[in-house]
Amino acid sequence: MEKEFYVIAFESTHYAIMIERKLKEKFKIHTVPTPREITASCGLSIKFDSEYLSKILEELRKENVDYDKMGIYKIKRKGSKKVAEKINWG
């Protein structure tokens, strides 16, 4: 079974909470522990389905977020294995 989703990983918990507040009113997101495939992170991430990617990117650009404090990753799951691919978006 192959499944694909996205996560936003953060440099700090403070920044994760700030971005969560901005996004949760407009999108179906979940705060989750950062997948272990992503090494540089505070431990909290925002998970969302691929259908929201373009709108979330648009919202983050509109909010003038600090791109250096976060990264967006596409997570592909094939069976029990997960692969993380960083998305260049800033």
Coordinates of N, CA, C and O in Angstrom, one line a residue:
M1 N 0.8 -1.2 0.0 CA 0.0 0.0 0.0 C 0.9 1.3 0.0 O 1.8 1.4 0.8
E2 N 0.7 2.2 -0.9 CA 1.4 3.4 -1.0 C 0.6 4.6 -0.6 O -0.6 4.7 -1.0
K3 N 1.1 5.4 0.3 CA 0.4 6.5 0.8 C 1.3 7.7 0.8 O 2.5 7.6 1.0
E4 N 0.8 8.9 0.5 CA 1.6 10.1 0.4 C 0.9 11.2 1.2 O -0.3 11.4 1.1
F5 N 1.7 11.9 1.9 CA 1.2 13.1 2.7 C 2.4 14.1 2.8 O 3.5 13.8 2.5
Y6 N 2.1 15.2 3.4 CA 3.1 16.2 3.6 C 3.2 16.6 5.1 O 2.3 16.5 5.8
V7 N 4.4 17.1 5.5 CA 4.6 17.6 6.8 C 5.5 18.9 6.7 O 6.3 19.0 5.8
I8 N 5.2 19.8 7.6 CA 6.0 21.0 7.8 C 6.7 20.7 9.1 O 6.1 20.6 10.2
A9 N 8.1 20.7 9.0 CA 8.9 20.5 10.2 C 9.5 21.9 10.6 O 9.8 22.7 9.7
F10 N 9.7 22.1 11.9 CA 10.1 23.4 12.4 C 11.4 23.4 13.1 O 11.8 22.4 13.7
E11 N 12.0 24.5 13.2 CA 13.3 24.7 13.9 C 13.0 24.8 15.4 O 13.8 24.4 16.3
S12 N 11.8 25.4 15.8 CA 11.5 25.6 17.2 C 10.0 25.3 17.4 O 9.2 25.4 16.5
T13 N 9.7 24.9 18.7 CA 8.4 24.6 19.1 C 7.5 25.9 19.0 O 6.4 25.9 18.6
H14 N 8.1 27.0 19.4 CA 7.4 28.3 19.3 C 6.9 28.6 17.9 O 5.8 29.0 17.7
Y15 N 7.8 28.4 16.9 CA 7.4 28.7 15.5 C 6.4 27.7 15.0 O 5.5 28.0 14.3
A16 N 6.5 26.4 15.5 CA 5.5 25.4 15.1 C 4.1 25.8 15.6 O 3.1 25.7 14.8
I17 N 4.0 26.3 16.8 CA 2.7 26.7 17.4 C 2.1 27.9 16.6 O 1.0 28.0 16.3
M18 N 3.0 28.8 16.3 CA 2.6 30.0 15.6 C 2.0 29.7 14.2 O 0.9 30.2 13.9
I19 N 2.7 28.9 13.5 CA 2.2 28.5 12.2 C 1.0 27.6 12.3 O 0.0 27.8 11.5
E20 N 0.9 26.7 13.2 CA -0.3 25.9 13.4 C -1.5 26.8 13.6 O -2.6 26.6 13.0
R21 N -1.4 27.9 14.4 CA -2.5 28.8 14.7 C -3.0 29.4 13.4 O -4.2 29.6 13.2
K22 N -2.1 29.8 12.5 CA -2.4 30.5 11.3 C -3.1 29.5 10.3 O -4.0 29.9 9.5
L23 N -2.7 28.2 10.3 CA -3.2 27.3 9.3 C -4.5 26.6 9.7 O -5.3 26.2 8.9
K24 N -4.6 26.3 11.0 CA -5.7 25.4 11.5 C -7.1 26.0 11.2 O -8.1 25.3 11.1
E25 N -7.2 27.3 11.1 CA -8.5 27.9 10.8 C -9.0 27.7 9.4 O -10.2 27.8 9.1
K26 N -8.0 27.5 8.5 CA -8.4 27.4 7.1 C -8.2 26.0 6.5 O -8.7 25.7 5.4
F27 N -7.4 25.1 7.1 CA -7.1 23.8 6.5 C -7.2 22.7 7.5 O -7.1 22.9 8.7
K28 N -7.4 21.5 7.0 CA -7.5 20.3 7.8 C -6.0 19.9 8.0 O -5.4 19.2 7.2
I29 N -5.5 20.2 9.2 CA -4.1 19.9 9.5 C -4.1 19.1 10.9 O -5.1 19.2 11.7
H30 N -3.0 18.5 11.2 CA -2.8 17.8 12.4 C -1.4 18.0 12.9 O -0.4 17.9 12.2
T31 N -1.2 18.3 14.2 CA 0.1 18.4 14.8 C 0.5 17.0 15.2 O -0.3 16.4 15.9
V32 N 1.7 16.6 14.8 CA 2.2 15.3 15.0 C 3.6 15.3 15.4 O 4.3 16.3 15.1
P33 N 4.1 14.2 16.0 CA 5.6 14.1 16.1 C 6.3 14.1 14.8 O 5.7 13.5 13.8
T34 N 7.4 14.7 14.7 CA 8.1 14.8 13.4 C 8.6 13.3 13.0 O 9.1 12.6 13.9
P35 N 8.3 12.9 11.8 CA 8.7 11.6 11.4 C 10.2 11.4 11.5 O 11.0 12.4 11.3
R36 N 10.7 10.3 11.9 CA 12.1 10.1 12.2 C 13.0 10.2 10.9 O 14.2 10.4 11.0
E37 N 12.4 10.2 9.8 CA 13.1 10.3 8.5 C 13.6 11.8 8.3 O 14.4 12.1 7.5
I38 N 13.0 12.7 9.1 CA 13.4 14.1 9.0 C 14.2 14.4 10.3 O 13.7 14.3 11.4
T39 N 15.5 14.7 10.1 CA 16.4 14.8 11.2 C 16.4 16.2 11.9 O 16.5 16.3 13.1
A40 N 16.4 17.3 11.1 CA 16.6 18.6 11.7 C 15.2 19.1 12.1 O 14.5 19.6 11.2
S41 N 14.8 19.1 13.3 CA 13.5 19.5 13.7 C 13.4 19.6 15.2 O 14.1 19.1 16.0
C42 N 12.3 20.4 15.7 CA 12.1 20.6 17.1 C 11.3 19.4 17.6 O 11.2 19.2 18.8
G43 N 10.8 18.5 16.8 CA 10.1 17.3 17.3 C 8.6 17.4 17.0 O 7.9 16.5 17.0
L44 N 8.1 18.6 16.6 CA 6.7 18.8 16.2 C 6.6 19.2 14.8 O 7.4 19.9 14.2
S45 N 5.6 18.6 14.1 CA 5.4 18.9 12.7 C 3.9 19.1 12.5 O 3.1 18.6 13.3
I46 N 3.5 19.7 11.4 CA 2.2 19.8 10.9 C 2.0 18.9 9.7 O 2.7 19.0 8.8
K47 N 1.0 18.0 9.8 CA 0.8 17.0 8.8 C -0.5 17.4 8.0 O -1.5 17.9 8.6
F48 N -0.5 17.2 6.7 CA -1.6 17.5 5.9 C -1.6 16.7 4.6 O -0.6 16.2 4.2
D49 N -2.8 16.5 4.0 CA -2.9 15.7 2.8 C -2.4 16.5 1.6 O -2.5 17.8 1.6
S50 N -2.1 15.8 0.5 CA -1.5 16.5 -0.7 C -2.5 17.4 -1.3 O -2.1 18.4 -2.0
E51 N -3.8 17.2 -1.2 CA -4.8 18.1 -1.8 C -4.7 19.6 -1.3 O -5.1 20.5 -1.9
Y52 N -4.1 19.8 -0.1 CA -3.9 21.1 0.5 C -2.6 21.8 0.2 O -2.4 23.0 0.5
L53 N -1.7 21.1 -0.5 CA -0.3 21.6 -0.7 C -0.3 23.0 -1.3 O 0.3 23.9 -0.7
S54 N -0.9 23.2 -2.4 CA -0.8 24.5 -3.1 C -1.4 25.6 -2.3 O -0.8 26.7 -2.2
K55 N -2.5 25.4 -1.7 CA -3.2 26.4 -0.9 C -2.4 26.7 0.4 O -2.3 27.9 0.8
I56 N -1.8 25.7 1.0 CA -1.0 26.0 2.2 C 0.3 26.8 1.8 O 0.7 27.7 2.5
L57 N 0.9 26.4 0.7 CA 2.1 27.2 0.3 C 1.7 28.6 0.0 O 2.4 29.6 0.4
E58 N 0.6 28.8 -0.7 CA 0.1 30.2 -0.9 C -0.1 31.0 0.4 O 0.3 32.1 0.5
E59 N -0.7 30.3 1.3 CA -1.0 31.0 2.6 C 0.3 31.3 3.4 O 0.5 32.4 3.9
L60 N 1.3 30.4 3.3 CA 2.6 30.7 4.0 C 3.3 31.8 3.3 O 3.9 32.7 4.0
R61 N 3.2 31.9 2.0 CA 3.9 33.0 1.3 C 3.2 34.3 1.7 O 3.8 35.4 1.9
K62 N 1.8 34.3 1.7 CA 1.1 35.5 2.1 C 1.4 36.0 3.5 O 1.4 37.2 3.7
E63 N 1.6 35.1 4.4 CA 1.9 35.4 5.8 C 3.4 35.8 6.0 O 3.8 36.1 7.1
N64 N 4.2 35.8 4.9 CA 5.6 36.2 5.0 C 6.4 35.4 6.1 O 7.1 36.0 6.9
V65 N 6.2 34.1 6.1 CA 6.9 33.3 7.1 C 8.4 33.3 6.8 O 8.9 33.5 5.7
D66 N 9.2 32.9 7.9 CA 10.6 32.8 7.8 C 10.9 31.4 7.2 O 10.9 30.4 8.0
Y67 N 11.3 31.3 6.0 CA 11.5 30.0 5.3 C 12.7 29.2 6.0 O 12.7 28.0 6.0
D68 N 13.6 29.9 6.6 CA 14.7 29.3 7.3 C 14.4 28.5 8.5 O 15.1 27.7 9.0
K69 N 13.2 28.8 9.1 CA 12.8 28.2 10.3 C 11.9 27.0 10.2 O 11.4 26.4 11.1
M70 N 11.7 26.6 8.9 CA 10.8 25.4 8.7 C 11.2 24.8 7.3 O 11.8 25.4 6.5
G71 N 10.7 23.5 7.2 CA 10.9 22.8 5.9 C 9.6 22.0 5.6 O 9.0 21.5 6.5
I72 N 9.3 21.9 4.3 CA 8.2 21.1 3.9 C 8.7 19.8 3.3 O 9.5 19.9 2.4
Y73 N 8.1 18.7 3.7 CA 8.6 17.4 3.2 C 7.4 16.6 2.7 O 6.3 16.6 3.3
K74 N 7.6 15.9 1.5 CA 6.7 15.0 1.0 C 7.1 13.6 1.6 O 8.2 13.2 1.5
I75 N 6.2 13.0 2.3 CA 6.4 11.7 2.9 C 5.7 10.6 2.1 O 4.4 10.7 1.9
K76 N 6.4 9.6 1.5 CA 5.8 8.5 0.8 C 5.9 7.3 1.7 O 7.0 7.0 2.2
R77 N 4.9 6.6 1.8 CA 4.9 5.4 2.6 C 4.6 4.2 1.7 O 3.6 4.2 1.0
K78 N 5.5 3.3 1.7 CA 5.3 2.0 0.9 C 5.4 0.9 1.9 O 6.5 0.5 2.3
G79 N 4.3 0.3 2.2 CA 4.2 -0.7 3.3 C 4.7 -0.1 4.6 O 4.1 0.9 5.0
S80 N 5.7 -0.7 5.2 CA 6.2 -0.1 6.5 C 7.3 0.9 6.3 O 7.8 1.4 7.3
K81 N 7.8 1.1 5.1 CA 8.9 2.0 4.9 C 8.4 3.4 4.5 O 7.4 3.6 3.7
K82 N 9.0 4.4 5.0 CA 8.7 5.8 4.7 C 10.0 6.5 4.1 O 11.1 6.3 4.6
V83 N 9.7 7.4 3.1 CA 10.8 8.2 2.5 C 10.4 9.6 2.6 O 9.3 10.0 2.2
A84 N 11.3 10.5 3.0 CA 11.0 11.9 3.1 C 11.8 12.6 2.0 O 13.0 12.4 1.8
E85 N 11.1 13.5 1.3 CA 11.7 14.3 0.2 C 11.4 15.8 0.5 O 10.3 16.2 0.6
K86 N 12.5 16.6 0.7 CA 12.3 18.0 1.0 C 11.8 18.8 -0.2 O 12.3 18.5 -1.3
I87 N 10.8 19.6 0.0 CA 10.2 20.4 -1.1 C 10.8 21.8 -1.1 O 10.9 22.5 -0.1
N88 N 11.4 22.2 -2.2 CA 11.9 23.6 -2.4 C 10.7 24.5 -2.7 O 10.1 24.4 -3.7
W89 N 10.4 25.4 -1.8 CA 9.2 26.2 -2.0 C 9.4 27.7 -1.6 O 8.6 28.5 -2.0
G90 N 10.5 28.1 -0.9 CA 10.7 29.5 -0.5 C 11.3 30.3 -1.6 O 11.1 31.3 -1.9

